[in-house]
PDB file of C-alpha atoms in Angstrom:
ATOM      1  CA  UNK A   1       0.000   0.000   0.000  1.00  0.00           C
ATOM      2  CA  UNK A   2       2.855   2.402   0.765  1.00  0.00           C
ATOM      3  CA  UNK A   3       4.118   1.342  -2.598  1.00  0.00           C
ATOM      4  CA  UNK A   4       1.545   2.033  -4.360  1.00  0.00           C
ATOM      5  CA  UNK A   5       0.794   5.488  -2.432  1.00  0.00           C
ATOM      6  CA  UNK A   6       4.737   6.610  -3.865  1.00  0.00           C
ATOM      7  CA  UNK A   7       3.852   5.134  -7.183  1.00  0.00           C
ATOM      8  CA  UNK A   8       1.166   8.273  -7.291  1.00  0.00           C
ATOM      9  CA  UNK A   9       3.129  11.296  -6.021  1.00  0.00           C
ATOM     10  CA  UNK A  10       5.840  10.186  -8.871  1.00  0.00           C
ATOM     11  CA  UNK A  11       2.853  10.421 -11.418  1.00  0.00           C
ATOM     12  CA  UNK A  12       1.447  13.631  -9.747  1.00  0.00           C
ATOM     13  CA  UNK A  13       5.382  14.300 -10.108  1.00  0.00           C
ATOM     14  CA  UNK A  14       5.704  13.342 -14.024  1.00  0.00           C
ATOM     15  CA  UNK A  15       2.245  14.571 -14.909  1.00  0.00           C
ATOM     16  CA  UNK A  16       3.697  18.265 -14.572  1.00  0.00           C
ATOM     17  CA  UNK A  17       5.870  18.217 -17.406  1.00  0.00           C
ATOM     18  CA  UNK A  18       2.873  16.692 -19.658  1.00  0.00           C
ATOM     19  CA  UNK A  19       0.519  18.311 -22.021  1.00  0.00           C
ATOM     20  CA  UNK A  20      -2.459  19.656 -20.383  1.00  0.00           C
ATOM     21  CA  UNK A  21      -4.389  17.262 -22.662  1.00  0.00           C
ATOM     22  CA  UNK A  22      -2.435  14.479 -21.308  1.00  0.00           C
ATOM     23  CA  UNK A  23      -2.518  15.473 -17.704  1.00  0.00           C
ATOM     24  CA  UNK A  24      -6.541  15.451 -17.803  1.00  0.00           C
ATOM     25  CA  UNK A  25      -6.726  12.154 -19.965  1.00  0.00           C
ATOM     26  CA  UNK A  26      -4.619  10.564 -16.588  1.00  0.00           C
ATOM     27  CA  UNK A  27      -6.779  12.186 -14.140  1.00  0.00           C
ATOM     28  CA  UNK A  28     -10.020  10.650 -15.503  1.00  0.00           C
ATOM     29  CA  UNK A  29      -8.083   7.395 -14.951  1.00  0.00           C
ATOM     30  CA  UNK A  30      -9.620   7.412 -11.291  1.00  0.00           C
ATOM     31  CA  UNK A  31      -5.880   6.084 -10.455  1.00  0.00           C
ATOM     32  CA  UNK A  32      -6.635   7.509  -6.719  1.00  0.00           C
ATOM     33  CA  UNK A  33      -9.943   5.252  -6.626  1.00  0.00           C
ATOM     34  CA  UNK A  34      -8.067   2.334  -6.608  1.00  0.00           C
ATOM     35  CA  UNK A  35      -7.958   1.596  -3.350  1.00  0.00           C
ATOM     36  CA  UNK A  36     -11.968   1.647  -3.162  1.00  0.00           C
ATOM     37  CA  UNK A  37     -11.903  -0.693  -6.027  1.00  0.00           C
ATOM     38  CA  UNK A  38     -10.059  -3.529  -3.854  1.00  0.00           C
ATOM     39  CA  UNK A  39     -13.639  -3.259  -1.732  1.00  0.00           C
ATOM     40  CA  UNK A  40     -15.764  -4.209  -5.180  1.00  0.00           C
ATOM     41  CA  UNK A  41     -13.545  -6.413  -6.200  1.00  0.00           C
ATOM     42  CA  UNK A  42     -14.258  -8.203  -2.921  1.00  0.00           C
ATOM     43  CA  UNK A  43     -17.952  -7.864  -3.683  1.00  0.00           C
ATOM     44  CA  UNK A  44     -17.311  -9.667  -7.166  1.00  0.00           C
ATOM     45  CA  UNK A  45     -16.469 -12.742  -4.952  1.00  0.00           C
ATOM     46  CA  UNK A  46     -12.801 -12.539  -4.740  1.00  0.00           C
ATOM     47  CA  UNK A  47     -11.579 -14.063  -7.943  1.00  0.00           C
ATOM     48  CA  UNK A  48     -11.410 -11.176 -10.129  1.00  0.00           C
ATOM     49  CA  UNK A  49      -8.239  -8.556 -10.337  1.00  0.00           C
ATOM     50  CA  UNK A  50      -7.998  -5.776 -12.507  1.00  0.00           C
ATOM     51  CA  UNK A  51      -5.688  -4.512 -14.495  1.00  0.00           C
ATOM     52  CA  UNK A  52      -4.520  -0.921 -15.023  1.00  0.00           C
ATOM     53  CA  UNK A  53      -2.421   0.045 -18.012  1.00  0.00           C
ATOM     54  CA  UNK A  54      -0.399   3.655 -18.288  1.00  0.00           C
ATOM     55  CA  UNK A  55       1.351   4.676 -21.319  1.00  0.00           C
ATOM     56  CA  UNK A  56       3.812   7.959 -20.469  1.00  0.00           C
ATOM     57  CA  UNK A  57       6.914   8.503 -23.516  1.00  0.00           C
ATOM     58  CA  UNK A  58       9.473   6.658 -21.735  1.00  0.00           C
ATOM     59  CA  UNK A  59       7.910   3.692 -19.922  1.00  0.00           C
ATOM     60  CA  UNK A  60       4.744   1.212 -19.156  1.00  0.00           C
ATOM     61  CA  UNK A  61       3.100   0.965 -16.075  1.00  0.00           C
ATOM     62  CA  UNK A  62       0.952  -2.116 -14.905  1.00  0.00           C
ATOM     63  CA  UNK A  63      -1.000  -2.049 -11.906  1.00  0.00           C
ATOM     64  CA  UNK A  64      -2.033  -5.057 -10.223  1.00  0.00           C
ATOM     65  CA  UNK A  65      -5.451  -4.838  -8.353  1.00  0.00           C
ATOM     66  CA  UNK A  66      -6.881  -7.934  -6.708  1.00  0.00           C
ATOM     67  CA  UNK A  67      -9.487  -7.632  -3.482  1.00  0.00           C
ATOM     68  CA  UNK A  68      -5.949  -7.420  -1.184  1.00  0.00           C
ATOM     69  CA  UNK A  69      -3.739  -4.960  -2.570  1.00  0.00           C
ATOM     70  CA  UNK A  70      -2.266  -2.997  -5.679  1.00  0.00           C
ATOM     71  CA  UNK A  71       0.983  -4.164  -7.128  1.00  0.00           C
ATOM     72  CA  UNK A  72       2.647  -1.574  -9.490  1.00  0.00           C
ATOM     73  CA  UNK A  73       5.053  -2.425 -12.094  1.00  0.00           C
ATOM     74  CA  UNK A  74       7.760  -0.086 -14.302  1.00  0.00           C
ATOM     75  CA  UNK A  75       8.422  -1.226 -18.517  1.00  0.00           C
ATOM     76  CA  UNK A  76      11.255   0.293 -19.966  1.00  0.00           C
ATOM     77  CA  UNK A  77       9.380   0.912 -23.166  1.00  0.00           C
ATOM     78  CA  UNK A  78       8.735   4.059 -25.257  1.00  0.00           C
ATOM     79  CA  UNK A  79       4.842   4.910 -25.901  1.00  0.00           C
ATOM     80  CA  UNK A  80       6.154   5.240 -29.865  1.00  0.00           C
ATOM     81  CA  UNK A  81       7.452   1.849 -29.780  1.00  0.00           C
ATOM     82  CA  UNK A  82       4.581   0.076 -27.615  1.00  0.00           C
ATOM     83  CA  UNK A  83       2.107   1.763 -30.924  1.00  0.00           C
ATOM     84  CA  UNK A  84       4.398  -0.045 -33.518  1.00  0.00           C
ATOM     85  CA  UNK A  85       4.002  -3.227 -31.625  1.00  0.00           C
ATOM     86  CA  UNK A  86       0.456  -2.922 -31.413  1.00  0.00           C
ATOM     87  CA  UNK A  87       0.349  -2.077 -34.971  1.00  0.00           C
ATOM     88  CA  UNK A  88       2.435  -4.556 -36.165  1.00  0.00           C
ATOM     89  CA  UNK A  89       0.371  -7.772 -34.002  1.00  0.00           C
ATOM     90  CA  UNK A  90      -2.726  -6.261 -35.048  1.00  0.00           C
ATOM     91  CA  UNK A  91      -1.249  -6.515 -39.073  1.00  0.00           C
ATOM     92  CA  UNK A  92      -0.097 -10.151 -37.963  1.00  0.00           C
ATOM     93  CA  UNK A  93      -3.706 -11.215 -36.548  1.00  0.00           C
ATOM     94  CA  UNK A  94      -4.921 -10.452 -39.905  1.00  0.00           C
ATOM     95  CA  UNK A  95      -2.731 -11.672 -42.034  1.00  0.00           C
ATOM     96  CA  UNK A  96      -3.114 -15.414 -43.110  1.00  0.00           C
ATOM     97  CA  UNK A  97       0.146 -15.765 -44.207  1.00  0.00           C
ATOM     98  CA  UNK A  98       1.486 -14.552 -40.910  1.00  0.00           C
ATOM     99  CA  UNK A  99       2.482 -16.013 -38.018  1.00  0.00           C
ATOM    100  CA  UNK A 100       0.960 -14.130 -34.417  1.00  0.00           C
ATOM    101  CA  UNK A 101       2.437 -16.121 -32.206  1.00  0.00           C
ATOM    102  CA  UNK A 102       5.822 -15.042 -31.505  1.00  0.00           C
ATOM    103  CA  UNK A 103       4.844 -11.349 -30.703  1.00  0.00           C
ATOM    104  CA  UNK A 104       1.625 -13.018 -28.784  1.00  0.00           C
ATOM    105  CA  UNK A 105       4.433 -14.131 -26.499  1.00  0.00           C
ATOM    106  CA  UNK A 106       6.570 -10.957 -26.600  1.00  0.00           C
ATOM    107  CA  UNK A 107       3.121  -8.722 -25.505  1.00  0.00           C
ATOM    108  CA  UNK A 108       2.464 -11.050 -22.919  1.00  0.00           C
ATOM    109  CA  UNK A 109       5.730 -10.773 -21.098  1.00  0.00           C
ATOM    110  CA  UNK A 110       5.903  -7.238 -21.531  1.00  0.00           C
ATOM    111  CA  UNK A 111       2.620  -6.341 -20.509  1.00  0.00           C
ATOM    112  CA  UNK A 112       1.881  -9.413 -17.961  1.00  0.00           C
ATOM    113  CA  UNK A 113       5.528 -11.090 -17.219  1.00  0.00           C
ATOM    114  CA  UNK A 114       6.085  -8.485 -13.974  1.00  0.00           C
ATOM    115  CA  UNK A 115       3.180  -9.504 -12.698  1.00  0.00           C
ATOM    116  CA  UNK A 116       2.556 -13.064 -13.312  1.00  0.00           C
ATOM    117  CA  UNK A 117       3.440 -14.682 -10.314  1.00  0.00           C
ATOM    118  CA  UNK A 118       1.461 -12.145  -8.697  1.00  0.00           C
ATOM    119  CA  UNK A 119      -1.700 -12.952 -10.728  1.00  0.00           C
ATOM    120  CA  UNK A 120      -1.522 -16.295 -10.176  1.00  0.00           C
ATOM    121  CA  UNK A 121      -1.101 -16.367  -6.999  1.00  0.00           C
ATOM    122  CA  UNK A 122      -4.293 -14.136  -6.590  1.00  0.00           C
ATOM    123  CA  UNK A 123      -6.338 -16.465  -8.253  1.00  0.00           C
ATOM    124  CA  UNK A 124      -8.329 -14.673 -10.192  1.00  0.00           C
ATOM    125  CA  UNK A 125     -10.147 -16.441 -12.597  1.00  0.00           C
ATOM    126  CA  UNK A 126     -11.281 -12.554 -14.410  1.00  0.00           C
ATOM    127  CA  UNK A 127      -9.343  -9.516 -15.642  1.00  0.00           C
ATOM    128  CA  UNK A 128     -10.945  -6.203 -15.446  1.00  0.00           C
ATOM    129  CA  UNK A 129      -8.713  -4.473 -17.881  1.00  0.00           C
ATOM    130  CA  UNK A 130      -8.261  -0.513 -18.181  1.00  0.00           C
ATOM    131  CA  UNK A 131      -5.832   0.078 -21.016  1.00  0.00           C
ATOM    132  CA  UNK A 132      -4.305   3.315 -22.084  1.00  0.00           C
ATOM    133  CA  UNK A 133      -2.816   4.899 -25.389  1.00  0.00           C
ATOM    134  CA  UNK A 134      -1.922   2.340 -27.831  1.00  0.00           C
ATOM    135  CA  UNK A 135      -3.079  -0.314 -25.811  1.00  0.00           C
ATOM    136  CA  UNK A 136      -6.598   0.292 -26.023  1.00  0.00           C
ATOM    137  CA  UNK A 137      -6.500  -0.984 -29.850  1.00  0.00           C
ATOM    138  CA  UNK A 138      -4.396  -4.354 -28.261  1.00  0.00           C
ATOM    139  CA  UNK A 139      -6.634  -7.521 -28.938  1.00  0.00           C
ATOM    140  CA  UNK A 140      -5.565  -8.913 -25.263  1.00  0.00           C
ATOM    141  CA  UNK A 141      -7.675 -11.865 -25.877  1.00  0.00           C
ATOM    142  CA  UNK A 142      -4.721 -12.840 -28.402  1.00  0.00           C
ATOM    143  CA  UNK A 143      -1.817 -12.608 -25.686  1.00  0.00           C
ATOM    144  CA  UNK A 144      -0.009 -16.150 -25.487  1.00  0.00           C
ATOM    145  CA  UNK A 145       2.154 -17.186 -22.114  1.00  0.00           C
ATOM    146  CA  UNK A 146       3.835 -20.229 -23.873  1.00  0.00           C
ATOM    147  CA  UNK A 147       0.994 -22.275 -22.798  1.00  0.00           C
ATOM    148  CA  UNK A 148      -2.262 -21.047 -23.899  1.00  0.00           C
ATOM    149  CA  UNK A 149      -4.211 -17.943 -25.152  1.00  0.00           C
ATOM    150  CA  UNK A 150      -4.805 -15.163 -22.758  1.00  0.00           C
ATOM    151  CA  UNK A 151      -8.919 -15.971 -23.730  1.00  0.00           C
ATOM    152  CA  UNK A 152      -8.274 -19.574 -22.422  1.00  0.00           C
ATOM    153  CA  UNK A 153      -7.109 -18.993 -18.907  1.00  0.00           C
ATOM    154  CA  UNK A 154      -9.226 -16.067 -18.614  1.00  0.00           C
ATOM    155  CA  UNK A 155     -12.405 -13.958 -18.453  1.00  0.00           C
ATOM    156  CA  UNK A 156     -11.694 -10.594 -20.015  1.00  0.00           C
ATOM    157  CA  UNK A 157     -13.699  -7.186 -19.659  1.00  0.00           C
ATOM    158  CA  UNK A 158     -13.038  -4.023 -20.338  1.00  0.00           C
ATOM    159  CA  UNK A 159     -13.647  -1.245 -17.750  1.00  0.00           C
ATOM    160  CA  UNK A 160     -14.034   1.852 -17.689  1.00  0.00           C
ATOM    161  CA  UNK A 161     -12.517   4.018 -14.547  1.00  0.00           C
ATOM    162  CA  UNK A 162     -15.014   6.649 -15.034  1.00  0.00           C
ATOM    163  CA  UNK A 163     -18.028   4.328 -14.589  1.00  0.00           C
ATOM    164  CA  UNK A 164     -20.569   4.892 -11.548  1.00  0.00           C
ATOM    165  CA  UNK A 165     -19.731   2.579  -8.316  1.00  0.00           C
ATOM    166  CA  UNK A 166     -22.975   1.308  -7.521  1.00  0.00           C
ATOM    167  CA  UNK A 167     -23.812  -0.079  -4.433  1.00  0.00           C
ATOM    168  CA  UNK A 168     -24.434  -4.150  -4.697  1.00  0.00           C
ATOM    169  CA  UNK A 169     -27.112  -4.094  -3.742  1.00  0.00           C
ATOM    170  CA  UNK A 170     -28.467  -1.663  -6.577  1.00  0.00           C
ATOM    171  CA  UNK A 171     -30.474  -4.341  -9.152  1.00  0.00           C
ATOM    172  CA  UNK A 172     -29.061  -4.164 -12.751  1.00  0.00           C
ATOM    173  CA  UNK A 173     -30.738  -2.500 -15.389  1.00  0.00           C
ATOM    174  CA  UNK A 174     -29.377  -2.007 -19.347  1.00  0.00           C
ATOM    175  CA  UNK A 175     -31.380   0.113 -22.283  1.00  0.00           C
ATOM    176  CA  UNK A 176     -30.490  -1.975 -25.050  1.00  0.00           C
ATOM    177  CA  UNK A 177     -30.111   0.233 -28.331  1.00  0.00           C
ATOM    178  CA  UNK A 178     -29.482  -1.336 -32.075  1.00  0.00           C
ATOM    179  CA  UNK A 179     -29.945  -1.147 -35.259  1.00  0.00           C
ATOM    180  CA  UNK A 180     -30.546  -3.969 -37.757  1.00  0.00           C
ATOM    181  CA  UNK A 181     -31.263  -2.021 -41.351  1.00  0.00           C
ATOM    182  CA  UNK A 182     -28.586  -1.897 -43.957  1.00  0.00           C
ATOM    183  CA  UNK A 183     -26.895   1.820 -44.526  1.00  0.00           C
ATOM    184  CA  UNK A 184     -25.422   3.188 -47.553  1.00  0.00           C
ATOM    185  CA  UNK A 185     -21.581   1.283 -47.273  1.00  0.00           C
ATOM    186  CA  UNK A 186     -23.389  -0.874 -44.387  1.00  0.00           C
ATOM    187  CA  UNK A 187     -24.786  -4.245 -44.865  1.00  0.00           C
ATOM    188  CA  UNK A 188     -27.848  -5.594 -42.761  1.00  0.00           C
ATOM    189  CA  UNK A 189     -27.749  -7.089 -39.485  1.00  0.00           C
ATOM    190  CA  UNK A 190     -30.116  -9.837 -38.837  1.00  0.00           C
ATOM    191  CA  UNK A 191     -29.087 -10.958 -35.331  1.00  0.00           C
ATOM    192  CA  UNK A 192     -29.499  -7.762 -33.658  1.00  0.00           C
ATOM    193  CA  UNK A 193     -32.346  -8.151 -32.938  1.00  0.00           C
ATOM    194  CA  UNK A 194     -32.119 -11.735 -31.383  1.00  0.00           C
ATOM    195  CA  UNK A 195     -28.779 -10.307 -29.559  1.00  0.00           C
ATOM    196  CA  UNK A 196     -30.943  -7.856 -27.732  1.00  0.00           C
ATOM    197  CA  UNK A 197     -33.724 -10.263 -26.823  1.00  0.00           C
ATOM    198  CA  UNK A 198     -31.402 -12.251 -25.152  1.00  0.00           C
ATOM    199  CA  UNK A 199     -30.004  -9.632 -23.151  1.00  0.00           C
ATOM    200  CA  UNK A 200     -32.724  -7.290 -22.045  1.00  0.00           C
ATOM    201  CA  UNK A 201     -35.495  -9.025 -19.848  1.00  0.00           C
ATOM    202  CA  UNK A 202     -38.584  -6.207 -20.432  1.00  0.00           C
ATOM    203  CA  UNK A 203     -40.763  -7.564 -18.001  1.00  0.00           C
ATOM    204  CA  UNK A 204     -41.451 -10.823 -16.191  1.00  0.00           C
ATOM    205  CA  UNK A 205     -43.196 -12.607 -18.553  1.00  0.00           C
ATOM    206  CA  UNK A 206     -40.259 -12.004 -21.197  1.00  0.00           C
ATOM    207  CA  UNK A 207     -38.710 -15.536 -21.309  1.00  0.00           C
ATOM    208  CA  UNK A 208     -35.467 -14.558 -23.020  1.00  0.00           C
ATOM    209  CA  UNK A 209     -33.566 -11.969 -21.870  1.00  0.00           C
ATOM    210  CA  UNK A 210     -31.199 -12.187 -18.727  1.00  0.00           C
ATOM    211  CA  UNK A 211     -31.257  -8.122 -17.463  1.00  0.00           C
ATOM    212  CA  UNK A 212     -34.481  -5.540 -16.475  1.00  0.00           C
ATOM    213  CA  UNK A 213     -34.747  -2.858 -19.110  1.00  0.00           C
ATOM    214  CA  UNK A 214     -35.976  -1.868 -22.132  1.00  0.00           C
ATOM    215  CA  UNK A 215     -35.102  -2.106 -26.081  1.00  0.00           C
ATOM    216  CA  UNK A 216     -34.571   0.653 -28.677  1.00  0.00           C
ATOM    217  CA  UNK A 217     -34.955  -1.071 -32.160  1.00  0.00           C
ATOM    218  CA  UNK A 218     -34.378   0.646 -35.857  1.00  0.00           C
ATOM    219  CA  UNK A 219     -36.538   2.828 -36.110  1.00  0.00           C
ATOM    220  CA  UNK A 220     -36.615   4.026 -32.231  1.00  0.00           C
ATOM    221  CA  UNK A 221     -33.075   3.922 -31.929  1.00  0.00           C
ATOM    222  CA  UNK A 222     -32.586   7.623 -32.324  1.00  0.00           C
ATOM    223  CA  UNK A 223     -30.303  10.335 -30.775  1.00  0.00           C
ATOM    224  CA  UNK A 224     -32.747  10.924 -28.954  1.00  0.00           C
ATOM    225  CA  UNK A 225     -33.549   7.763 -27.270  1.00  0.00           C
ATOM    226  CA  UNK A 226     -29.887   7.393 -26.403  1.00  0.00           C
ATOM    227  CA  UNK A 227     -29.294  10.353 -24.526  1.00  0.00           C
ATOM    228  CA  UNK A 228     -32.388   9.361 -22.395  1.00  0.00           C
ATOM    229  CA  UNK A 229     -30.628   6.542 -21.381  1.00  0.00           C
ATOM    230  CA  UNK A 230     -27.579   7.953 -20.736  1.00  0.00           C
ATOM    231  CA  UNK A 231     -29.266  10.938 -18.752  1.00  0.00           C
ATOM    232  CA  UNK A 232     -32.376   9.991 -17.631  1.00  0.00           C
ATOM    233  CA  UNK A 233     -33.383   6.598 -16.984  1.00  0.00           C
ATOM    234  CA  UNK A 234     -31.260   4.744 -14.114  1.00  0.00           C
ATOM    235  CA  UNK A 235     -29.582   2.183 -16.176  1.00  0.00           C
ATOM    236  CA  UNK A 236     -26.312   0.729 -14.922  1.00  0.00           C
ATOM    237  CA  UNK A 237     -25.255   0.349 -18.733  1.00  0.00           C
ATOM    238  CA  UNK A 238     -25.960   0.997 -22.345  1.00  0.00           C
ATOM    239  CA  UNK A 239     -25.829  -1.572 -24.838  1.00  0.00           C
ATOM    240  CA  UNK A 240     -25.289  -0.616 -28.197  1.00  0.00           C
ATOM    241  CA  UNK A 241     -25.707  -2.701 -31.587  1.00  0.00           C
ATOM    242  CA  UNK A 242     -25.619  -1.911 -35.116  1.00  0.00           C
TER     243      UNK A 242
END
């Protein structure tokens, strides 16, 4: 904990000599809510961590987060060259004639090695992950540890630091939004429709969905309608197709 408490006067430290653009991009990374996340994390059930990823021009931090404490960790590696990587993995994922795996393995010590043994030992069967600059276009799913695909030993979400803490004991609700109509340059999109109706539950006697709410479908999926549920209605979380 006392690590972790230097770890953020260095950044407050660092984050003087950055852009002012920069500086406010790190501050809505909640970095100093942390410790309040260990608390959720232990309302999860214990076997989920999350990860924390901060891109400055000389190194790579990766913070640690599991219901006990926050381990932070220092990469020696240039935000420039941490884009190309991504860049060049991304190229590789599409590429049939290409071969992913070796820089699968390279991304995963990088970004995972320093903390491995600390993961582990956590046992967390889900990563929470909040990645930043170049990262957040990194298909983590794709890492490799010389055994297996980051997907295979793992749950993986996406966060996002900014999002409301609810209490657990708030009940769930989603506005589901989508549209299934083909656009000029945009083909159709049969299954949103089913995708939605398998979510969003909009009243007891629906049989299909899993979550309370309510759906927005083609033709009612309007500005409109969206910033309602982003502003009005109570809903933990949008969820948008189309």
């Amino acid at each position: 904990h006392q690590a972790f408490a230097t770890f953020l006067d260095i950044l407050a430290t660092e984050s003087e000599d950055m852009s002012a653009a920069r500086a406010m991009d790190l501050g809505m990374r909640r970095l100093d809510a942390i410790p309040a996340l260990r608390s959720r994390l232990r309302d999860l059930g214990g076997k989920v961590a999350a990860l924390h990823f901060l891109a400055t021009d000389d190194s790579l931090y990766s913070l640690l987060t599991t219901p006990r404490v926050t381990i932070v960790r220092s990469i020696p590696i240039s935000r420039r060259l941490l884009g190309e990587s991504v860049l060049t993995f991304r190229k590789q994922l599409t590429d049939p004639d290409s071969d992913p795996l070796p820089l699968a393995g390279q991304l995963f010590e990088l970004l995972l090695g320093p903390l491995a043994e600390d993961l582990e030992g956590s046992g967390a069967e889900t990563l929470l992950l909040s990645p930043d600059g170049p990262l957040r276009y990194l298909p983590f799913a794709a890492l490799h540890n010389g055994r297996a695909w980051l997907v295979e030993e793992y749950s993986l979400s996406l966060f996002n630091p900014l999002f409301p803490s609810h209490d657990r004991r708030f009940k769930a609700s989603v506005a589901g939004l989508g549209s299934s109509q083909p656009f000029p340059s945009f083909p159709a999109l049969p299954a949103v429709p089913l995708e939605l109706e398998s979510i969003v539950k909009k009243d007891r006697q629906d049989p299909d969905g899993v979550v309370s709410g309510e759906i927005h479908l083609d033709r009612d999926f309007t500005a409109l309608t969206l910033q309602d549920a982003l502003d009005t209605n109570p809903y933990v979380a949008p969820h948008l197709l189309g």
